[in-house]
Coordinates of C-alpha atoms in Angstrom, one line a residue:
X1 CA 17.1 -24.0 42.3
X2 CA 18.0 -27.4 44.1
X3 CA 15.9 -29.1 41.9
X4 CA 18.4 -27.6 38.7
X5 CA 20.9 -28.0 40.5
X6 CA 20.8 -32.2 40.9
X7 CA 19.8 -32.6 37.6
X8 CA 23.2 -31.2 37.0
X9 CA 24.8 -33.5 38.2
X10 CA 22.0 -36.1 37.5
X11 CA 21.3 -35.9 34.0
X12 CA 25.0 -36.1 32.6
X13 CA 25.7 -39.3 35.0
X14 CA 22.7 -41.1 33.9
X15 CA 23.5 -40.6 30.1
X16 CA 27.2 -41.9 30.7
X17 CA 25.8 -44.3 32.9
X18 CA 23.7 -46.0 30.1
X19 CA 27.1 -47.7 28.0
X20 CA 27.9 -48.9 31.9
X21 CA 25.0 -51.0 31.8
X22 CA 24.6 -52.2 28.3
X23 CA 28.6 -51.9 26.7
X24 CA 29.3 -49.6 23.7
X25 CA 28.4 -52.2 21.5
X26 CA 24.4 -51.9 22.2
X27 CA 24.9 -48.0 22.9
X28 CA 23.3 -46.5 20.1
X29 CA 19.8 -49.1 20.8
X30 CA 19.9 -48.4 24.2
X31 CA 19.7 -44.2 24.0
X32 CA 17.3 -44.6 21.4
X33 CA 15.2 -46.7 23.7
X34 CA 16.0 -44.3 26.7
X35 CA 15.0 -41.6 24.1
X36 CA 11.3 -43.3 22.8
X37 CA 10.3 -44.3 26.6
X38 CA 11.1 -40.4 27.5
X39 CA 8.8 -39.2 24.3
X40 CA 6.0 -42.0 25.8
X41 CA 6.1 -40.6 28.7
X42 CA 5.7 -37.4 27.4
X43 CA 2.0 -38.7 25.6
X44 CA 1.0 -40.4 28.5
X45 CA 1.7 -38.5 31.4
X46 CA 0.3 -35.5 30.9
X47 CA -3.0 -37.6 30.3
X48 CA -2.1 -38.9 33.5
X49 CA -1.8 -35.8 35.1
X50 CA -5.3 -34.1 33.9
X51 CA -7.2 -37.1 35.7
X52 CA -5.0 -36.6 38.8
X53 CA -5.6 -33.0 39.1
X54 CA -9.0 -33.2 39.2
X55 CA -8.9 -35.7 41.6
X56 CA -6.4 -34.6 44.2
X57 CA -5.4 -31.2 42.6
X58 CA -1.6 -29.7 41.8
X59 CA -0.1 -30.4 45.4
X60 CA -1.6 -33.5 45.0
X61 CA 0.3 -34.5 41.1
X62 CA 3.8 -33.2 42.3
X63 CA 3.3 -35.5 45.4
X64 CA 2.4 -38.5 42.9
X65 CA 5.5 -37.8 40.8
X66 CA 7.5 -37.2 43.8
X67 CA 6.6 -40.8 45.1
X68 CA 7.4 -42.7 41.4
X69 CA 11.0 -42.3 41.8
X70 CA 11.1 -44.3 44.8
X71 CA 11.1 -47.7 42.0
X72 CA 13.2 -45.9 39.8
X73 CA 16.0 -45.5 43.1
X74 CA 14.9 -49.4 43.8
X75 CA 16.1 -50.3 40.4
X76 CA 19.3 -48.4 40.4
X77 CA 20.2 -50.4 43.7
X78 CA 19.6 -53.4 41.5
X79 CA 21.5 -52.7 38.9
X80 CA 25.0 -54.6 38.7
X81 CA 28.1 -53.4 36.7
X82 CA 31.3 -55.1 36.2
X83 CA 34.1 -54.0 37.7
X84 CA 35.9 -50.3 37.2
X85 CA 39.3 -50.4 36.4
X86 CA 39.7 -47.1 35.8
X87 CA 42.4 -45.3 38.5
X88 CA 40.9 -43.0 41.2
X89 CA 42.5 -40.0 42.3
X90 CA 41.2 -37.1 44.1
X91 CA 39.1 -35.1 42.5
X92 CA 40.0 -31.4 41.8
X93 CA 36.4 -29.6 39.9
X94 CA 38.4 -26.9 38.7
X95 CA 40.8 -29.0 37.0
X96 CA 38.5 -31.7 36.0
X97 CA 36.0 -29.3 34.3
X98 CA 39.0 -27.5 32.8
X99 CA 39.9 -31.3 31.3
X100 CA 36.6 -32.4 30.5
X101 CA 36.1 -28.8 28.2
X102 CA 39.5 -29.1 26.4
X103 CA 39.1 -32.6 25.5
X104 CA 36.0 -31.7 24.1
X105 CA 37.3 -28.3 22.1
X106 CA 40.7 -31.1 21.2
X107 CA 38.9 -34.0 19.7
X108 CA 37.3 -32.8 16.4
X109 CA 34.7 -35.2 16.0
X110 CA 33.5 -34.6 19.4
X111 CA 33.7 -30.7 18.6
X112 CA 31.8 -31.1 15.4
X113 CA 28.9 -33.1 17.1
X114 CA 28.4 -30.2 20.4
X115 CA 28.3 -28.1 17.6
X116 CA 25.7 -30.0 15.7
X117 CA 23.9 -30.1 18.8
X118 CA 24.1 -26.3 19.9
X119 CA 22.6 -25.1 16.6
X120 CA 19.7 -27.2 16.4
X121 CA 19.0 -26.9 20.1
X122 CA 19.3 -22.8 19.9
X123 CA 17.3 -22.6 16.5
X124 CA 15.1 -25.4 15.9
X125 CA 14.1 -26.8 19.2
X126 CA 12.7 -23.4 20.6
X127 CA 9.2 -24.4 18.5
X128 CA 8.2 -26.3 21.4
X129 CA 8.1 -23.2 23.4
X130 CA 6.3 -21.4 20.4
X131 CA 3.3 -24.0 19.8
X132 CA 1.0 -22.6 22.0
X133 CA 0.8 -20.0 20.0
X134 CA 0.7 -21.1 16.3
X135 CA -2.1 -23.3 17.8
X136 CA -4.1 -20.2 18.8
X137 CA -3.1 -17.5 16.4
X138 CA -1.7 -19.5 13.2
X139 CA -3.9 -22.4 13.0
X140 CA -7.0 -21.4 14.6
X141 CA -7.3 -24.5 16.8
X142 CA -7.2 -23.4 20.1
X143 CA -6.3 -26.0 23.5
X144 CA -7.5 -28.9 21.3
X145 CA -5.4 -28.4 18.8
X146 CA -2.7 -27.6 20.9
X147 CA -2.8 -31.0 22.6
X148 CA -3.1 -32.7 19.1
X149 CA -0.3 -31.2 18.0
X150 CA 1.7 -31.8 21.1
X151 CA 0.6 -35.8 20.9
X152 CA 1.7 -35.7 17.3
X153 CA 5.4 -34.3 18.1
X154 CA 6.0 -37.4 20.7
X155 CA 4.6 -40.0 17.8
X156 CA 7.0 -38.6 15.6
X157 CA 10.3 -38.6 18.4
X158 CA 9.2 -42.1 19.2
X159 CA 9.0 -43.5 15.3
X160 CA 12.4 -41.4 14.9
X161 CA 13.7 -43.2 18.1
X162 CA 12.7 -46.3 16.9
X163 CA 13.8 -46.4 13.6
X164 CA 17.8 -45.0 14.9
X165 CA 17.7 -48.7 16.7
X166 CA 17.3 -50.0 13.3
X167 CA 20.1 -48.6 11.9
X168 CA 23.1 -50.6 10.7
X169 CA 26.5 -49.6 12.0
X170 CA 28.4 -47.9 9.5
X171 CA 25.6 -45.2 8.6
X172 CA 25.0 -43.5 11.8
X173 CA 26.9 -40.2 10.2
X174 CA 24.6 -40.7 7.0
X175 CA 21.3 -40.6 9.4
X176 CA 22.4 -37.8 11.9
X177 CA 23.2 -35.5 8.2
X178 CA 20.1 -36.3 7.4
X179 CA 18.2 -35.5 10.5
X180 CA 20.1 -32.5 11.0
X181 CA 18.8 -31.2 7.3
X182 CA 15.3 -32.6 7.5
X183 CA 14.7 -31.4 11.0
X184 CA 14.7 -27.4 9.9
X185 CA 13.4 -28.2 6.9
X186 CA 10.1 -29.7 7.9
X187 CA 10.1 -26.9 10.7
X188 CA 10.5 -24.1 8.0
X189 CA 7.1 -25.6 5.9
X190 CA 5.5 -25.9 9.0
X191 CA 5.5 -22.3 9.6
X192 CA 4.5 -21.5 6.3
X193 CA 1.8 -23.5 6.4
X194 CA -1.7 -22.3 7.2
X195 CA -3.4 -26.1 7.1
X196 CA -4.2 -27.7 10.7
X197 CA -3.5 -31.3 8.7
X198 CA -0.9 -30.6 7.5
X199 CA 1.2 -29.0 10.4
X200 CA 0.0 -32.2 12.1
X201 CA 2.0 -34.6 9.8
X202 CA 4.8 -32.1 9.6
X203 CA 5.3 -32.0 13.0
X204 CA 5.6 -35.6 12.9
X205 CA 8.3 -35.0 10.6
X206 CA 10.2 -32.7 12.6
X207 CA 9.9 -34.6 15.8
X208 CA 11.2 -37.9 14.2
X209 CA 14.0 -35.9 12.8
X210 CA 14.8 -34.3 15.7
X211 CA 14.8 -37.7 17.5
X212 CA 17.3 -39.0 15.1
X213 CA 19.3 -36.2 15.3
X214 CA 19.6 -35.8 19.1
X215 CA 19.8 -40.0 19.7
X216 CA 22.6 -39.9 17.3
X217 CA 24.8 -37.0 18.4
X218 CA 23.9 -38.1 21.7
X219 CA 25.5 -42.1 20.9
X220 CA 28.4 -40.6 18.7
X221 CA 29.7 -38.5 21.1
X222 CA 30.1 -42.0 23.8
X223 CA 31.2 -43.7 21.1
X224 CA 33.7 -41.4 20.3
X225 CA 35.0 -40.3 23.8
X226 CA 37.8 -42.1 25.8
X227 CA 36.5 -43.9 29.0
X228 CA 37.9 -42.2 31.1
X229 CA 36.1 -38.4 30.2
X230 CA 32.7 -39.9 29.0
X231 CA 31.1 -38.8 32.1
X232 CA 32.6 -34.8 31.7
X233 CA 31.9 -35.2 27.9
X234 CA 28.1 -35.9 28.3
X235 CA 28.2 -33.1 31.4
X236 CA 29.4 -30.5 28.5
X237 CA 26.4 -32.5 26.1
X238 CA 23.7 -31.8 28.6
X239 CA 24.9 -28.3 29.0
X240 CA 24.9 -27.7 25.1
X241 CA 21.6 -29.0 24.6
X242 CA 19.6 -27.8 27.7
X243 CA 21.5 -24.6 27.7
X244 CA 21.1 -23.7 24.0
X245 CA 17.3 -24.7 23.7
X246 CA 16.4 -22.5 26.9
X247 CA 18.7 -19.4 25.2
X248 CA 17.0 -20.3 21.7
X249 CA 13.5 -20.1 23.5
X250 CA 14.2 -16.8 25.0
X251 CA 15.5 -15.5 21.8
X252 CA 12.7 -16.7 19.2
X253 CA 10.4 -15.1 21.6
X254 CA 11.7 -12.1 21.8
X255 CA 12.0 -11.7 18.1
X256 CA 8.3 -13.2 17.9
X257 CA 7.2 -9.8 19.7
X258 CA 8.5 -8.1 16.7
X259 CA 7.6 -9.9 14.3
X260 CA 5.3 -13.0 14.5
X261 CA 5.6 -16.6 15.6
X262 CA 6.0 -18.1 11.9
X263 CA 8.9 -15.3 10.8
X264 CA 10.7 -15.6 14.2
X265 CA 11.0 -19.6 14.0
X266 CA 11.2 -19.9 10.0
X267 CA 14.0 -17.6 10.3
X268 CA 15.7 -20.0 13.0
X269 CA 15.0 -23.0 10.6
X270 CA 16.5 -21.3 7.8
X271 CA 19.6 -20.5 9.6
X272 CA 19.6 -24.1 10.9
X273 CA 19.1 -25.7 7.3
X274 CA 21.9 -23.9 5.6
X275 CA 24.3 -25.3 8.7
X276 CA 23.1 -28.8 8.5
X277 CA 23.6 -28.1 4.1
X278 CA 26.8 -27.1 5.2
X279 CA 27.6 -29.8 7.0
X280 CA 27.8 -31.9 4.2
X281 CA 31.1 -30.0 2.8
X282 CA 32.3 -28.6 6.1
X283 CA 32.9 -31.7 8.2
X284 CA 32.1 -34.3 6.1
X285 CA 34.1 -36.6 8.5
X286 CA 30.5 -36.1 10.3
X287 CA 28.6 -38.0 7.7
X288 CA 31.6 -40.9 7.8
X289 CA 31.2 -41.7 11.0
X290 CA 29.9 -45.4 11.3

């Protein structure tokens, strides 16, 4: 509960925190950085963490981890930002959070991207809760498999991270329609498919598109947002997407009792392609945006 609780307050800070450090002009390189060391991280230390449990077992890993952050506070101590003009008055949560929301619901751009973000999150994203069991009971594979197709989700979030850094200004709206279409798309043929190899590369596919999708939303929404609400604009952000994927999750479960794993998450897909297909027509101010 603590633990949830900090990263609360931690998790919206450190994504505001990020066009502090670098200026909006290298936003959009830096969060897709941010987002291709987190994906690393997500190959490597979980191979980190099997040798460590053998060796000094589960107290021993969340003591390990525990210890790591101490560089990561040495380096925010080191870090140097110009300095704020922005005016400081006391703060009031009720009213701020009351501010923060209706600037959000006000500005349509920002509106259109939260919502971008809180369908995917609540029907595409939930797969990653789902995997263990198209590993087992779809494709045969079994803990092996699983760990493949794991490792082949963070290539693809860290070539779709990647290639958003490469992407010229004035087309960021082009790549995030895109992701947002091949994302649930890719997902919906990887529940129909029956093929170990093949669920491998589209799993790829659907965590570089995801990665796109999410960097993207992520940078727009910064861009987008006046100085002075960026950090209550990224709180609402972090509460969209951690919110909606754990609610998805829940959801895609449940309906997975009734049904099966592939009908409960093609279904989500579905629902999430015809959105982003939507899109297109809907907001199309969403595929301008540079």
């Amino acid at each position: 509960f603590v633990l949830g609780a900090a990263a609360a307050v931690e998790q919206p800070a450190r994504l505001a925190f990020v066009a502090d450090v670098v200026g909006k002009e290298d936003l959009t390189n830096a969060v897709a950085l941010n987002s291709s060391m987190y994906n690393s991280a997500r190959i490597v230390g979980p191979a980190i963490a099997g040798l460590l449990l053998a060796w000094i077992g589960e107290a021993g890993c969340f003591f390990v981890n525990a210890v790591t952050y101490l560089a990561v506070i040495l380096a925010m101590f080191a870090v140097r930002l110009p300095p704020q003009t922005l005016p400081r008055s006391p703060l009031r949560v009720t009213e701020s959070l009351g501010q923060g929301l209706g600037y959000v619901w006000d500005a349509k751009v920002i509106r259109a991207l939260m919502i971008v973000v809180a369908v995917s999150s609540f029907f595409t994203l939930p797969y990653m809760a789902l995997m263990p069991v198209f590993a087992r009971d779809v494709l045969g594979s079994g803990p092996e498999g699983l760990g493949f197709l794991m490792t082949a989700v963070g290539i693809g979030a860290i070539t779709g991270a990647l290639g958003v850094a490469n992407i010229q200004p004035g087309r960021r709206g082009r790549w995030l329609t895109w992701g947002n279409i091949m994302g649930p798309l890719c997902l919906l043929l990887f529940c129909l498919s029956g093929s170990f190899a093949v669920s491998l590369v589209l799993v790829v596919l659907v965590g570089a598109s995801n990665a796109v999708r999410q960097t993207l939303a992520n940078s727009l929404i910064q861009l987008t947002s006046a100085e002075e609400y960026r950090g209550r604009v990224m709180s609402v952000f972090n509460l969209v997407f951690n919110g909606m994927s754990r609610m998805g999750a829940l959801g895609v479960g449940a309906m997975a009792e009734v049904t099966s794993a592939p009908w409960a998450l093609g279904l989500g897909a579905i629902v999430s392609l015809v959105w982003g297909l939507s899109l297109i027509w809907r907001m199309p101010y969403v595929h301008r945006l540079r």
